[in-house]
CSV table of C-alpha atoms in Angstrom, one decimal:
chain,number,residue,atom,x,y,z
A,1,UNK,CA,-40.0,61.8,-82.7
A,2,UNK,CA,-43.4,62.7,-81.0
A,3,UNK,CA,-44.1,59.1,-80.2
A,4,UNK,CA,-41.0,58.9,-78.0
A,5,UNK,CA,-41.5,62.2,-76.1
A,6,UNK,CA,-43.9,60.8,-73.4
A,7,UNK,CA,-41.4,58.1,-72.5
A,8,UNK,CA,-38.5,60.6,-72.5
A,9,UNK,CA,-40.6,63.0,-70.4
A,10,UNK,CA,-41.4,60.3,-67.8
A,11,UNK,CA,-37.7,59.2,-67.6
A,12,UNK,CA,-36.3,62.7,-67.3
A,13,UNK,CA,-39.0,63.8,-64.9
A,14,UNK,CA,-37.8,61.1,-62.5
A,15,UNK,CA,-34.4,62.8,-62.1
A,16,UNK,CA,-35.3,65.2,-59.3
A,17,UNK,CA,-37.0,62.3,-57.5
A,18,UNK,CA,-34.2,59.8,-57.8
A,19,UNK,CA,-33.8,57.6,-54.7
A,20,UNK,CA,-30.5,57.2,-52.8
A,21,UNK,CA,-28.3,54.4,-54.1
A,22,UNK,CA,-29.6,51.8,-51.6
A,23,UNK,CA,-32.9,53.3,-50.4
A,24,UNK,CA,-35.4,50.5,-49.7
A,25,UNK,CA,-37.7,51.1,-46.7
A,26,UNK,CA,-38.4,47.4,-46.4
A,27,UNK,CA,-34.8,46.5,-45.8
A,28,UNK,CA,-32.2,47.9,-43.3
A,29,UNK,CA,-29.6,50.1,-45.0
A,30,UNK,CA,-26.6,48.0,-43.8
A,31,UNK,CA,-28.1,44.9,-45.3
A,32,UNK,CA,-28.6,46.6,-48.6
A,33,UNK,CA,-24.9,47.6,-48.7
A,34,UNK,CA,-23.9,44.1,-47.7
A,35,UNK,CA,-25.9,42.7,-50.7
A,36,UNK,CA,-24.0,45.1,-52.9
A,37,UNK,CA,-20.7,43.9,-51.6
A,38,UNK,CA,-21.8,40.3,-52.3
A,39,UNK,CA,-22.8,41.4,-55.8
A,40,UNK,CA,-19.4,42.8,-56.4
A,41,UNK,CA,-17.6,39.8,-55.0
A,42,UNK,CA,-19.8,37.5,-57.1
A,43,UNK,CA,-18.9,39.5,-60.2
A,44,UNK,CA,-15.2,39.2,-59.6
A,45,UNK,CA,-15.5,35.4,-59.0
A,46,UNK,CA,-17.6,34.8,-62.1
A,47,UNK,CA,-15.2,36.9,-64.3
A,48,UNK,CA,-12.1,35.2,-62.8
A,49,UNK,CA,-13.6,31.8,-63.5
A,50,UNK,CA,-14.4,32.8,-67.1
A,51,UNK,CA,-10.8,34.0,-67.5
A,52,UNK,CA,-9.4,30.8,-66.1
A,53,UNK,CA,-11.9,28.6,-68.1
A,54,UNK,CA,-11.2,30.1,-71.4
A,55,UNK,CA,-7.8,31.8,-71.2
A,56,UNK,CA,-8.0,33.7,-74.5
A,57,UNK,CA,-6.2,37.0,-74.5
A,58,UNK,CA,-6.7,39.7,-77.2
A,59,UNK,CA,-3.5,40.3,-79.3
A,60,UNK,CA,-3.7,44.0,-78.4
A,61,UNK,CA,-2.9,43.0,-74.8
A,62,UNK,CA,0.7,42.4,-75.9
A,63,UNK,CA,0.9,46.0,-77.1
A,64,UNK,CA,-0.4,47.2,-73.7
A,65,UNK,CA,2.3,45.1,-72.0
A,66,UNK,CA,5.0,46.5,-74.3
A,67,UNK,CA,3.8,50.0,-73.5
A,68,UNK,CA,3.7,49.4,-69.7
A,69,UNK,CA,7.3,48.0,-69.9
A,70,UNK,CA,8.4,51.1,-71.9
A,71,UNK,CA,7.1,53.3,-69.1
A,72,UNK,CA,9.7,51.7,-66.8
A,73,UNK,CA,12.5,52.9,-69.2
A,74,UNK,CA,11.2,56.1,-70.7
A,75,UNK,CA,7.7,57.5,-70.2
A,76,UNK,CA,8.0,59.9,-73.1
A,77,UNK,CA,9.0,57.1,-75.4
A,78,UNK,CA,6.2,55.0,-74.2
A,79,UNK,CA,3.6,57.7,-74.9
A,80,UNK,CA,4.9,58.6,-78.4
A,81,UNK,CA,5.7,55.1,-79.6
A,82,UNK,CA,2.3,53.5,-79.0
A,83,UNK,CA,-1.0,55.0,-80.3
A,84,UNK,CA,-3.0,53.5,-77.5
A,85,UNK,CA,-3.8,55.8,-74.7
A,86,UNK,CA,-1.8,55.0,-71.6
A,87,UNK,CA,-4.1,54.6,-68.6
A,88,UNK,CA,-4.8,50.8,-69.1
A,89,UNK,CA,-1.1,50.1,-69.4
A,90,UNK,CA,-0.3,52.1,-66.3
A,91,UNK,CA,-3.1,50.3,-64.4
A,92,UNK,CA,-1.6,47.0,-65.5
A,93,UNK,CA,1.9,48.2,-64.5
A,94,UNK,CA,0.6,49.0,-61.0
A,95,UNK,CA,-1.1,45.6,-60.6
A,96,UNK,CA,2.0,43.8,-62.0
A,97,UNK,CA,4.2,45.6,-59.4
A,98,UNK,CA,2.1,44.0,-56.7
A,99,UNK,CA,1.7,40.5,-58.0
A,100,UNK,CA,5.0,40.0,-59.8
A,101,UNK,CA,6.8,38.4,-56.8
A,102,UNK,CA,4.3,35.6,-56.7
A,103,UNK,CA,5.1,34.5,-60.3
A,104,UNK,CA,8.1,32.8,-61.7
A,105,UNK,CA,6.9,33.5,-65.3
A,106,UNK,CA,7.0,37.3,-65.7
A,107,UNK,CA,5.1,37.2,-69.0
A,108,UNK,CA,2.2,35.4,-67.3
A,109,UNK,CA,2.3,38.0,-64.5
A,110,UNK,CA,1.9,40.8,-67.1
A,111,UNK,CA,-1.1,39.0,-68.7
A,112,UNK,CA,-2.8,38.3,-65.4
A,113,UNK,CA,-2.2,41.9,-64.3
A,114,UNK,CA,-4.0,43.3,-67.4
A,115,UNK,CA,-6.8,40.7,-67.0
A,116,UNK,CA,-7.2,41.7,-63.3
A,117,UNK,CA,-7.7,45.4,-64.4
A,118,UNK,CA,-10.5,44.3,-66.7
A,119,UNK,CA,-12.1,41.9,-64.2
A,120,UNK,CA,-12.2,44.6,-61.5
A,121,UNK,CA,-13.5,47.3,-63.8
A,122,UNK,CA,-16.1,44.9,-65.2
A,123,UNK,CA,-17.3,44.1,-61.7
A,124,UNK,CA,-17.6,47.9,-61.0
A,125,UNK,CA,-19.8,48.2,-64.1
A,126,UNK,CA,-22.2,45.7,-62.4
A,127,UNK,CA,-22.6,48.2,-59.5
A,128,UNK,CA,-23.0,51.0,-62.0
A,129,UNK,CA,-25.8,49.1,-63.7
A,130,UNK,CA,-27.5,48.8,-60.3
A,131,UNK,CA,-27.1,52.5,-59.7
A,132,UNK,CA,-28.4,53.5,-63.1
A,133,UNK,CA,-31.5,51.2,-62.7
A,134,UNK,CA,-32.2,52.8,-59.3
A,135,UNK,CA,-31.7,56.3,-60.7
A,136,UNK,CA,-34.4,55.8,-63.3
A,137,UNK,CA,-36.8,54.5,-60.7
A,138,UNK,CA,-36.4,50.8,-60.5
A,139,UNK,CA,-37.0,49.1,-57.1
A,140,UNK,CA,-34.2,47.5,-55.2
A,141,UNK,CA,-34.5,43.9,-56.3
A,142,UNK,CA,-35.2,44.6,-60.0
A,143,UNK,CA,-32.1,46.8,-60.1
A,144,UNK,CA,-30.2,43.9,-58.4
A,145,UNK,CA,-31.6,41.6,-61.1
A,146,UNK,CA,-30.3,43.9,-63.9
A,147,UNK,CA,-26.8,43.8,-62.4
A,148,UNK,CA,-27.0,40.0,-61.9
A,149,UNK,CA,-27.8,39.6,-65.6
A,150,UNK,CA,-24.6,41.5,-66.5
A,151,UNK,CA,-22.6,39.4,-64.1
A,152,UNK,CA,-23.8,35.9,-65.3
A,153,UNK,CA,-24.6,36.6,-69.0
A,154,UNK,CA,-22.8,34.3,-71.4
A,155,UNK,CA,-21.1,37.1,-73.2
A,156,UNK,CA,-21.1,39.9,-70.7
A,157,UNK,CA,-19.4,37.8,-68.0
A,158,UNK,CA,-16.4,37.4,-70.3
A,159,UNK,CA,-15.9,41.1,-70.9
A,160,UNK,CA,-12.6,42.3,-69.3
A,161,UNK,CA,-10.9,38.9,-69.2
A,162,UNK,CA,-9.2,39.5,-72.6
A,163,UNK,CA,-6.7,42.0,-71.3
A,164,UNK,CA,-7.7,45.1,-73.3
A,165,UNK,CA,-9.1,48.4,-72.2
A,166,UNK,CA,-12.9,48.0,-72.8
A,167,UNK,CA,-14.0,47.5,-69.3
A,168,UNK,CA,-11.7,50.1,-67.7
A,169,UNK,CA,-13.0,52.6,-70.3
A,170,UNK,CA,-16.7,51.6,-69.7
A,171,UNK,CA,-16.4,51.9,-65.9
A,172,UNK,CA,-14.8,55.4,-66.1
A,173,UNK,CA,-17.2,56.6,-68.8
A,174,UNK,CA,-20.3,55.3,-67.0
A,175,UNK,CA,-19.1,56.7,-63.7
A,176,UNK,CA,-18.6,60.1,-65.3
A,177,UNK,CA,-22.2,60.2,-66.6
A,178,UNK,CA,-23.7,58.8,-63.4
A,179,UNK,CA,-21.9,61.5,-61.4
A,180,UNK,CA,-23.1,64.2,-63.8
A,181,UNK,CA,-26.7,62.9,-63.4
A,182,UNK,CA,-26.3,63.1,-59.6
A,183,UNK,CA,-25.2,66.8,-60.0
A,184,UNK,CA,-28.2,67.4,-62.3
A,185,UNK,CA,-30.5,66.1,-59.6
A,186,UNK,CA,-29.2,68.9,-57.2
A,187,UNK,CA,-29.5,71.5,-59.9
A,188,UNK,CA,-33.1,70.3,-60.6
A,189,UNK,CA,-33.9,71.0,-56.9
A,190,UNK,CA,-32.0,74.3,-56.8
A,191,UNK,CA,-31.4,75.6,-60.4
A,192,UNK,CA,-29.9,78.9,-59.3
A,193,UNK,CA,-26.7,77.1,-58.2
A,194,UNK,CA,-26.7,79.1,-54.9
A,195,UNK,CA,-24.1,78.5,-52.2
A,196,UNK,CA,-26.0,76.1,-50.1
A,197,UNK,CA,-24.7,72.8,-48.8
A,198,UNK,CA,-26.6,70.9,-51.5
A,199,UNK,CA,-25.2,73.1,-54.3
A,200,UNK,CA,-21.7,72.8,-52.9
A,201,UNK,CA,-22.1,69.0,-53.3
A,202,UNK,CA,-23.2,69.5,-56.9
A,203,UNK,CA,-20.1,71.5,-57.8
A,204,UNK,CA,-17.9,68.8,-56.3
A,205,UNK,CA,-19.9,66.3,-58.4
A,206,UNK,CA,-19.4,68.3,-61.6
A,207,UNK,CA,-15.7,68.4,-60.9
A,208,UNK,CA,-15.6,64.6,-60.1
A,209,UNK,CA,-17.5,63.9,-63.4
A,210,UNK,CA,-14.8,65.9,-65.2
A,211,UNK,CA,-12.0,63.9,-63.6
A,212,UNK,CA,-13.7,60.6,-64.5
A,213,UNK,CA,-14.2,61.9,-68.1
A,214,UNK,CA,-10.5,62.8,-68.3
A,215,UNK,CA,-9.5,59.4,-67.0
A,216,UNK,CA,-11.8,57.8,-69.5
A,217,UNK,CA,-10.1,59.8,-72.2
A,218,UNK,CA,-6.7,58.6,-71.0
A,219,UNK,CA,-8.1,55.1,-71.6
A,220,UNK,CA,-9.6,55.7,-75.0
A,221,UNK,CA,-10.1,59.0,-76.9
A,222,UNK,CA,-13.9,58.3,-77.0
A,223,UNK,CA,-14.0,59.3,-73.3
A,224,UNK,CA,-14.3,63.0,-74.3
A,225,UNK,CA,-17.8,62.1,-75.6
A,226,UNK,CA,-19.0,62.2,-71.9
A,227,UNK,CA,-18.2,65.9,-71.8
A,228,UNK,CA,-20.0,66.6,-75.0
A,229,UNK,CA,-23.1,64.7,-73.8
A,230,UNK,CA,-23.3,66.7,-70.6
A,231,UNK,CA,-22.6,69.9,-72.5
A,232,UNK,CA,-25.6,69.3,-74.9
A,233,UNK,CA,-27.8,68.3,-71.9
A,234,UNK,CA,-26.9,71.5,-70.0
A,235,UNK,CA,-27.6,73.6,-73.2
A,236,UNK,CA,-31.0,72.1,-73.6
A,237,UNK,CA,-31.7,72.7,-69.9
A,238,UNK,CA,-30.8,76.4,-70.3
A,239,UNK,CA,-32.7,77.1,-73.5
A,240,UNK,CA,-36.4,78.1,-73.6
A,241,UNK,CA,-38.8,75.3,-74.2
A,242,UNK,CA,-39.6,75.9,-77.9
A,243,UNK,CA,-40.9,72.4,-78.3
A,244,UNK,CA,-43.9,72.9,-75.9
A,245,UNK,CA,-47.1,72.9,-77.9
A,246,UNK,CA,-50.1,74.9,-77.0
A,247,UNK,CA,-53.3,73.1,-76.2
A,248,UNK,CA,-51.6,69.9,-75.0
A,249,UNK,CA,-50.6,68.7,-71.6
A,250,UNK,CA,-47.2,70.0,-70.9
A,251,UNK,CA,-45.9,67.0,-69.1
A,252,UNK,CA,-46.1,64.9,-72.3
A,253,UNK,CA,-43.5,67.1,-73.9
A,254,UNK,CA,-41.3,68.1,-71.0
A,255,UNK,CA,-37.9,66.6,-71.8
A,256,UNK,CA,-36.0,68.3,-69.0
A,257,UNK,CA,-36.7,69.9,-65.6
A,258,UNK,CA,-39.9,71.9,-65.2
A,259,UNK,CA,-37.9,75.1,-64.4
A,260,UNK,CA,-35.4,76.4,-66.9
A,261,UNK,CA,-31.8,76.2,-65.7
A,262,UNK,CA,-30.2,79.7,-65.6
A,263,UNK,CA,-27.5,80.1,-68.3
A,264,UNK,CA,-25.0,81.1,-65.7
A,265,UNK,CA,-25.5,77.9,-63.6
A,266,UNK,CA,-25.2,75.8,-66.8
A,267,UNK,CA,-22.0,77.6,-67.8
A,268,UNK,CA,-20.6,77.3,-64.3
A,269,UNK,CA,-21.3,73.5,-64.3
A,270,UNK,CA,-19.7,73.1,-67.7
A,271,UNK,CA,-16.6,75.1,-66.6
A,272,UNK,CA,-16.3,73.1,-63.4
A,273,UNK,CA,-16.5,69.8,-65.3
A,274,UNK,CA,-14.1,71.1,-68.0
A,275,UNK,CA,-11.5,71.9,-65.3
A,276,UNK,CA,-11.8,68.3,-64.0
A,277,UNK,CA,-11.4,67.0,-67.6
A,278,UNK,CA,-8.3,69.1,-68.2
A,279,UNK,CA,-6.4,68.0,-65.1
A,280,UNK,CA,-5.7,64.4,-66.3
A,281,UNK,CA,-6.2,65.0,-70.0
A,282,UNK,CA,-4.3,68.2,-70.8
A,283,UNK,CA,-0.8,66.9,-70.0
A,284,UNK,CA,-1.3,63.9,-72.4
A,285,UNK,CA,-2.7,66.2,-75.1
A,286,UNK,CA,0.3,68.5,-74.8
A,287,UNK,CA,2.7,65.6,-74.9
A,288,UNK,CA,1.3,64.2,-78.1
A,289,UNK,CA,0.4,67.6,-79.6
A,290,UNK,CA,-3.2,66.7,-80.3
A,291,UNK,CA,-6.2,64.8,-79.0
A,292,UNK,CA,-5.1,61.3,-80.1
A,293,UNK,CA,-2.4,59.5,-82.1
A,294,UNK,CA,-4.8,56.7,-83.2
A,295,UNK,CA,-5.4,56.8,-86.9
A,296,UNK,CA,-8.9,57.6,-88.1
A,297,UNK,CA,-10.1,55.2,-90.8
A,298,UNK,CA,-12.1,57.1,-93.4
A,299,UNK,CA,-13.7,55.0,-96.1
A,300,UNK,CA,-14.0,57.0,-99.3
A,301,UNK,CA,-17.5,57.0,-100.9
A,302,UNK,CA,-17.7,56.0,-104.5
A,303,UNK,CA,-19.7,57.9,-107.0
A,304,UNK,CA,-22.2,55.1,-107.1
A,305,UNK,CA,-22.8,55.2,-103.3
């Protein structure tokens, strides 16, 4: 583990110094945002072309269509009859409501609606890759290059065109973590969580990260992992630095911010995020009487294993 600590220290030490999304002194701000719009449109075009070129739809897309149609009849029945979480079906239902008048074949309209959800979400992931690259210190053009690789990659350009929930989940899950990282940046600058303008923005970001986590959970149960990741990170930020070693340079072993985050601030951030998670997630959990209806496959270990 020691061999990885310098790299982790360098990466995490960059968090308080993260540049704005499009900061690049050599280029006007409006031109940078225009390039991001072009990047997003390019992602939609490439994914739409891949969906048209190889129109292969995952069989699970039919189950999402059946669930979306069941919502029109009985939402309660739609939730309990299908083990898949409902957000992808609801998103497909919303898109279908808009595009259905343009299609004579309603079944094709449903498939295209689900594909459109995946294509748009996969294009948003391209922007999130750019944001993540910028957050860890990459210059503007290398960050654009990372997003471009996602857009035109032979396999990655086809993600989302199969009509299932992968890309919607990934966009929401990544968005939750990126928003939490932005809130941690503010806490790194002002760890006491005082009522300043910057800390007020941080509390809003914690709440938004919770909302995105809840929506990711409504897409797939794994979405709750974002809350666990943030909780563990805040716990580490609030604990004393027991891993610091005497006689060595501190920066080589500093995994988190130089100043310890007060326990009250960490708990407040976790509560704020938890409230955001509960708003979209709690009604579904109450309706199904648990966290998920999806079966958990457990492979029994033999005595010889």
